[in-house]
GROMACS .gro file of C-alpha atoms in nm:
model
  250
    1UNK     CA    1  -6.513  14.778   4.018
    2UNK     CA    2  -6.170  14.613   3.989
    3UNK     CA    3  -6.115  14.355   3.716
    4UNK     CA    4  -5.847  14.087   3.730
    5UNK     CA    5  -5.782  13.938   3.385
    6UNK     CA    6  -5.702  13.592   3.518
    7UNK     CA    7  -5.788  13.368   3.813
    8UNK     CA    8  -5.576  13.463   4.114
    9UNK     CA    9  -5.672  13.773   4.311
   10UNK     CA   10  -5.396  13.750   4.573
   11UNK     CA   11  -5.255  14.078   4.431
   12UNK     CA   12  -5.576  14.263   4.528
   13UNK     CA   13  -5.669  14.366   4.884
   14UNK     CA   14  -6.015  14.207   4.886
   15UNK     CA   15  -6.097  14.321   5.240
   16UNK     CA   16  -6.021  14.686   5.165
   17UNK     CA   17  -6.213  14.670   4.835
   18UNK     CA   18  -6.516  14.516   5.009
   19UNK     CA   19  -6.511  14.777   5.287
   20UNK     CA   20  -6.516  15.052   5.025
   21UNK     CA   21  -6.798  14.886   4.831
   22UNK     CA   22  -6.578  14.800   4.534
   23UNK     CA   23  -6.670  14.484   4.343
   24UNK     CA   24  -6.372  14.265   4.245
   25UNK     CA   25  -6.419  14.036   3.946
   26UNK     CA   26  -6.191  13.780   3.788
   27UNK     CA   27  -6.197  13.548   3.489
   28UNK     CA   28  -6.186  13.194   3.628
   29UNK     CA   29  -6.247  13.016   3.298
   30UNK     CA   30  -6.066  13.218   3.031
   31UNK     CA   31  -5.728  13.053   3.079
   32UNK     CA   32  -5.844  12.705   3.187
   33UNK     CA   33  -5.728  12.530   2.871
   34UNK     CA   34  -5.394  12.713   2.860
   35UNK     CA   35  -5.314  12.633   3.225
   36UNK     CA   36  -5.412  12.267   3.192
   37UNK     CA   37  -5.209  12.223   2.872
   38UNK     CA   38  -4.907  12.389   3.032
   39UNK     CA   39  -4.932  12.150   3.328
   40UNK     CA   40  -4.932  11.847   3.098
   41UNK     CA   41  -4.644  11.997   2.898
   42UNK     CA   42  -4.442  12.050   3.217
   43UNK     CA   43  -4.511  11.696   3.333
   44UNK     CA   44  -4.397  11.545   3.003
   45UNK     CA   45  -4.097  11.777   2.981
   46UNK     CA   46  -3.981  11.665   3.324
   47UNK     CA   47  -4.037  11.300   3.231
   48UNK     CA   48  -3.827  11.317   2.914
   49UNK     CA   49  -3.562  11.579   3.006
   50UNK     CA   50  -3.644  11.777   2.693
   51UNK     CA   51  -3.477  12.110   2.790
   52UNK     CA   52  -3.144  11.937   2.862
   53UNK     CA   53  -3.156  11.725   2.548
   54UNK     CA   54  -3.240  12.032   2.340
   55UNK     CA   55  -2.953  12.233   2.494
   56UNK     CA   56  -2.713  11.944   2.431
   57UNK     CA   57  -2.815  11.912   2.066
   58UNK     CA   58  -2.765  12.285   2.015
   59UNK     CA   59  -2.409  12.240   2.138
   60UNK     CA   60  -2.377  11.990   1.848
   61UNK     CA   61  -2.359  11.694   2.090
   62UNK     CA   62  -2.518  11.351   2.056
   63UNK     CA   63  -2.555  11.209   2.408
   64UNK     CA   64  -2.856  10.976   2.396
   65UNK     CA   65  -2.753  10.782   2.705
   66UNK     CA   66  -2.755  11.098   2.920
   67UNK     CA   67  -3.128  11.155   2.886
   68UNK     CA   68  -3.306  10.849   3.019
   69UNK     CA   69  -3.670  10.935   3.091
   70UNK     CA   70  -3.970  10.766   3.251
   71UNK     CA   71  -4.311  10.679   3.107
   72UNK     CA   72  -4.638  10.822   3.233
   73UNK     CA   73  -4.842  10.520   3.128
   74UNK     CA   74  -4.935  10.300   3.427
   75UNK     CA   75  -4.814  10.564   3.676
   76UNK     CA   76  -5.043  10.712   3.942
   77UNK     CA   77  -5.117  11.084   3.929
   78UNK     CA   78  -5.239  11.265   4.240
   79UNK     CA   79  -5.446  11.573   4.155
   80UNK     CA   80  -5.494  11.815   4.445
   81UNK     CA   81  -5.792  12.033   4.354
   82UNK     CA   82  -6.064  11.930   4.109
   83UNK     CA   83  -6.166  12.264   3.968
   84UNK     CA   84  -6.183  12.317   3.593
   85UNK     CA   85  -5.804  12.302   3.546
   86UNK     CA   86  -5.743  12.004   3.776
   87UNK     CA   87  -6.028  11.813   3.611
   88UNK     CA   88  -5.891  11.880   3.261
   89UNK     CA   89  -5.541  11.772   3.367
   90UNK     CA   90  -5.684  11.453   3.519
   91UNK     CA   91  -5.882  11.369   3.204
   92UNK     CA   92  -5.577  11.425   2.981
   93UNK     CA   93  -5.371  11.203   3.213
   94UNK     CA   94  -5.627  10.921   3.185
   95UNK     CA   95  -5.571  10.939   2.809
   96UNK     CA   96  -5.199  10.887   2.875
   97UNK     CA   97  -5.281  10.562   3.055
   98UNK     CA   98  -5.236  10.696   3.407
   99UNK     CA   99  -5.443  10.612   3.713
  100UNK     CA  100  -5.582  10.934   3.863
  101UNK     CA  101  -5.631  10.994   4.235
  102UNK     CA  102  -5.807  11.318   4.324
  103UNK     CA  103  -5.845  11.521   4.641
  104UNK     CA  104  -6.104  11.796   4.672
  105UNK     CA  105  -6.322  11.850   4.981
  106UNK     CA  106  -6.592  12.013   4.763
  107UNK     CA  107  -6.633  11.723   4.519
  108UNK     CA  108  -6.838  11.412   4.592
  109UNK     CA  109  -6.741  11.055   4.512
  110UNK     CA  110  -7.008  11.011   4.246
  111UNK     CA  111  -6.883  11.308   4.046
  112UNK     CA  112  -6.521  11.188   4.067
  113UNK     CA  113  -6.623  10.837   3.960
  114UNK     CA  114  -6.803  10.975   3.654
  115UNK     CA  115  -6.477  11.143   3.553
  116UNK     CA  116  -6.285  10.818   3.599
  117UNK     CA  117  -6.096  10.940   3.908
  118UNK     CA  118  -6.062  10.783   4.251
  119UNK     CA  119  -6.153  11.038   4.520
  120UNK     CA  120  -5.919  11.005   4.819
  121UNK     CA  121  -5.787  11.199   5.118
  122UNK     CA  122  -5.460  11.391   5.114
  123UNK     CA  123  -5.282  11.114   5.305
  124UNK     CA  124  -5.359  10.875   5.017
  125UNK     CA  125  -5.237  11.131   4.763
  126UNK     CA  126  -4.900  11.153   4.941
  127UNK     CA  127  -4.873  10.777   4.992
  128UNK     CA  128  -4.976  10.642   4.651
  129UNK     CA  129  -4.889  10.901   4.385
  130UNK     CA  130  -4.593  10.876   4.146
  131UNK     CA  131  -4.663  11.233   4.030
  132UNK     CA  132  -4.850  11.502   4.228
  133UNK     CA  133  -4.997  11.814   4.066
  134UNK     CA  134  -5.158  12.106   4.248
  135UNK     CA  135  -5.463  12.298   4.126
  136UNK     CA  136  -5.585  12.492   4.429
  137UNK     CA  137  -5.581  12.863   4.520
  138UNK     CA  138  -5.331  12.993   4.774
  139UNK     CA  139  -5.513  13.028   5.107
  140UNK     CA  140  -5.428  12.984   5.476
  141UNK     CA  141  -5.533  12.619   5.441
  142UNK     CA  142  -5.323  12.548   5.130
  143UNK     CA  143  -5.007  12.747   5.212
  144UNK     CA  144  -4.712  12.505   5.232
  145UNK     CA  145  -4.952  12.213   5.184
  146UNK     CA  146  -4.653  12.011   5.067
  147UNK     CA  147  -4.384  12.060   5.331
  148UNK     CA  148  -4.099  11.872   5.498
  149UNK     CA  149  -4.341  11.650   5.693
  150UNK     CA  150  -4.572  11.565   5.404
  151UNK     CA  151  -4.277  11.504   5.169
  152UNK     CA  152  -4.164  11.228   5.407
  153UNK     CA  153  -4.502  11.059   5.358
  154UNK     CA  154  -4.465  11.053   4.980
  155UNK     CA  155  -4.339  10.767   4.764
  156UNK     CA  156  -3.962  10.777   4.722
  157UNK     CA  157  -3.887  10.937   4.385
  158UNK     CA  158  -4.221  11.121   4.357
  159UNK     CA  159  -4.237  11.403   4.101
  160UNK     CA  160  -4.404  11.732   4.198
  161UNK     CA  161  -4.579  11.969   3.956
  162UNK     CA  162  -4.700  12.317   4.055
  163UNK     CA  163  -4.861  12.537   3.791
  164UNK     CA  164  -5.126  12.675   4.030
  165UNK     CA  165  -4.995  12.928   4.282
  166UNK     CA  166  -4.658  12.990   4.444
  167UNK     CA  167  -4.641  12.904   4.814
  168UNK     CA  168  -4.858  12.592   4.799
  169UNK     CA  169  -4.533  12.396   4.811
  170UNK     CA  170  -4.257  12.479   5.060
  171UNK     CA  171  -3.979  12.537   4.808
  172UNK     CA  172  -3.692  12.501   5.057
  173UNK     CA  173  -3.831  12.169   5.185
  174UNK     CA  174  -3.883  12.050   4.827
  175UNK     CA  175  -3.523  12.137   4.736
  176UNK     CA  176  -3.400  11.933   5.034
  177UNK     CA  177  -3.627  11.646   4.931
  178UNK     CA  178  -3.478  11.649   4.580
  179UNK     CA  179  -3.122  11.660   4.714
  180UNK     CA  180  -3.189  11.363   4.942
  181UNK     CA  181  -3.352  11.160   4.663
  182UNK     CA  182  -3.691  11.142   4.837
  183UNK     CA  183  -3.829  11.356   4.553
  184UNK     CA  184  -3.734  11.252   4.199
  185UNK     CA  185  -3.784  11.593   4.041
  186UNK     CA  186  -4.015  11.891   4.007
  187UNK     CA  187  -4.169  12.114   3.741
  188UNK     CA  188  -4.274  12.461   3.858
  189UNK     CA  189  -4.439  12.750   3.677
  190UNK     CA  190  -4.523  12.950   3.991
  191UNK     CA  191  -4.315  13.059   4.288
  192UNK     CA  192  -4.359  13.197   4.639
  193UNK     CA  193  -4.190  13.518   4.525
  194UNK     CA  194  -4.229  13.649   4.171
  195UNK     CA  195  -4.014  13.749   3.990
  196UNK     CA  196  -3.815  13.465   4.143
  197UNK     CA  197  -3.559  13.560   4.406
  198UNK     CA  198  -3.210  13.463   4.280
  199UNK     CA  199  -3.158  13.279   4.611
  200UNK     CA  200  -3.455  13.045   4.548
  201UNK     CA  201  -3.316  12.694   4.610
  202UNK     CA  202  -3.500  12.547   4.311
  203UNK     CA  203  -3.277  12.744   4.075
  204UNK     CA  204  -2.971  12.540   4.175
  205UNK     CA  205  -3.104  12.189   4.114
  206UNK     CA  206  -2.999  12.148   3.751
  207UNK     CA  207  -3.162  11.864   3.559
  208UNK     CA  208  -3.384  11.766   3.854
  209UNK     CA  209  -3.620  12.057   3.787
  210UNK     CA  210  -3.798  12.224   3.498
  211UNK     CA  211  -3.883  12.589   3.566
  212UNK     CA  212  -4.087  12.842   3.367
  213UNK     CA  213  -4.170  13.207   3.452
  214UNK     CA  214  -4.545  13.181   3.524
  215UNK     CA  215  -4.649  13.097   3.168
  216UNK     CA  216  -4.967  12.903   3.251
  217UNK     CA  217  -5.198  13.160   3.093
  218UNK     CA  218  -4.951  13.278   2.828
  219UNK     CA  219  -5.128  13.181   2.510
  220UNK     CA  220  -5.278  13.424   2.260
  221UNK     CA  221  -5.619  13.261   2.305
  222UNK     CA  222  -5.617  13.275   2.687
  223UNK     CA  223  -5.509  13.639   2.701
  224UNK     CA  224  -5.788  13.739   2.463
  225UNK     CA  225  -6.045  13.531   2.654
  226UNK     CA  226  -5.968  13.674   2.999
  227UNK     CA  227  -5.948  14.032   2.868
  228UNK     CA  228  -6.287  14.007   2.696
  229UNK     CA  229  -6.445  13.834   2.996
  230UNK     CA  230  -6.332  14.100   3.245
  231UNK     CA  231  -6.417  14.389   3.008
  232UNK     CA  232  -6.769  14.251   2.959
  233UNK     CA  233  -6.820  14.215   3.335
  234UNK     CA  234  -6.703  14.573   3.398
  235UNK     CA  235  -6.939  14.696   3.126
  236UNK     CA  236  -7.230  14.502   3.279
  237UNK     CA  237  -7.169  14.625   3.635
  238UNK     CA  238  -7.125  14.990   3.532
  239UNK     CA  239  -7.448  14.959   3.332
  240UNK     CA  240  -7.634  14.848   3.646
  241UNK     CA  241  -7.616  14.474   3.580
  242UNK     CA  242  -7.448  14.186   3.765
  243UNK     CA  243  -7.096  14.044   3.736
  244UNK     CA  244  -7.062  13.676   3.641
  245UNK     CA  245  -6.754  13.620   3.856
  246UNK     CA  246  -6.757  13.860   4.150
  247UNK     CA  247  -6.499  13.738   4.401
  248UNK     CA  248  -6.622  13.942   4.698
  249UNK     CA  249  -7.001  13.914   4.659
  250UNK     CA  250  -7.230  13.625   4.765
   0.00000   0.00000   0.00000
């Protein structure tokens, strides 16, 4: 058995493990709260330019007029992926006074309606959202989901948040979109290459981006939760029982 103390298993060769009869387990729920809270924090940080204002104050400056922000209330949030994290982010955004559009091919309209979300297709997400946040795994279908073509379909000035998996957004295309003004800004916690390549174009965009080094699950509570969850599953499997979250078993 291989245990991944977290959600993503893209650092494990699932095919090879399956061929050798090795069960791969993860902990899909242990860091849900941490990841959702980090997404909201990134969204608000981008909206109010907090890192820049903080850096300016620590230089003993007082430049209020340099840090004009934008309000989340009355804006439309597009949530791509309504798993546990995407759902929690959407619910928190409703509390901020946002309208929430959601895309998830595995969720029905009735369920979305109960949550207070409007279930739409991806084309509607691009077209209507003021802010777009991604909460899907990295797969062949989701790789570069937001790219040069789809960025053109977005509202001018859209803000992009990615705290899910690197590679869901084409970073080079996003950088060009920010430079042209089509995209108003971005907040990223995950990157196509980690640690981030120094040549990554997002690193050179100054106050248009907020970047963190994959901190979504970096809370004391989340780290304890995922470690316990995976340890318990390994114990159960090696004792002849079943895993709760086996990634490569039906």
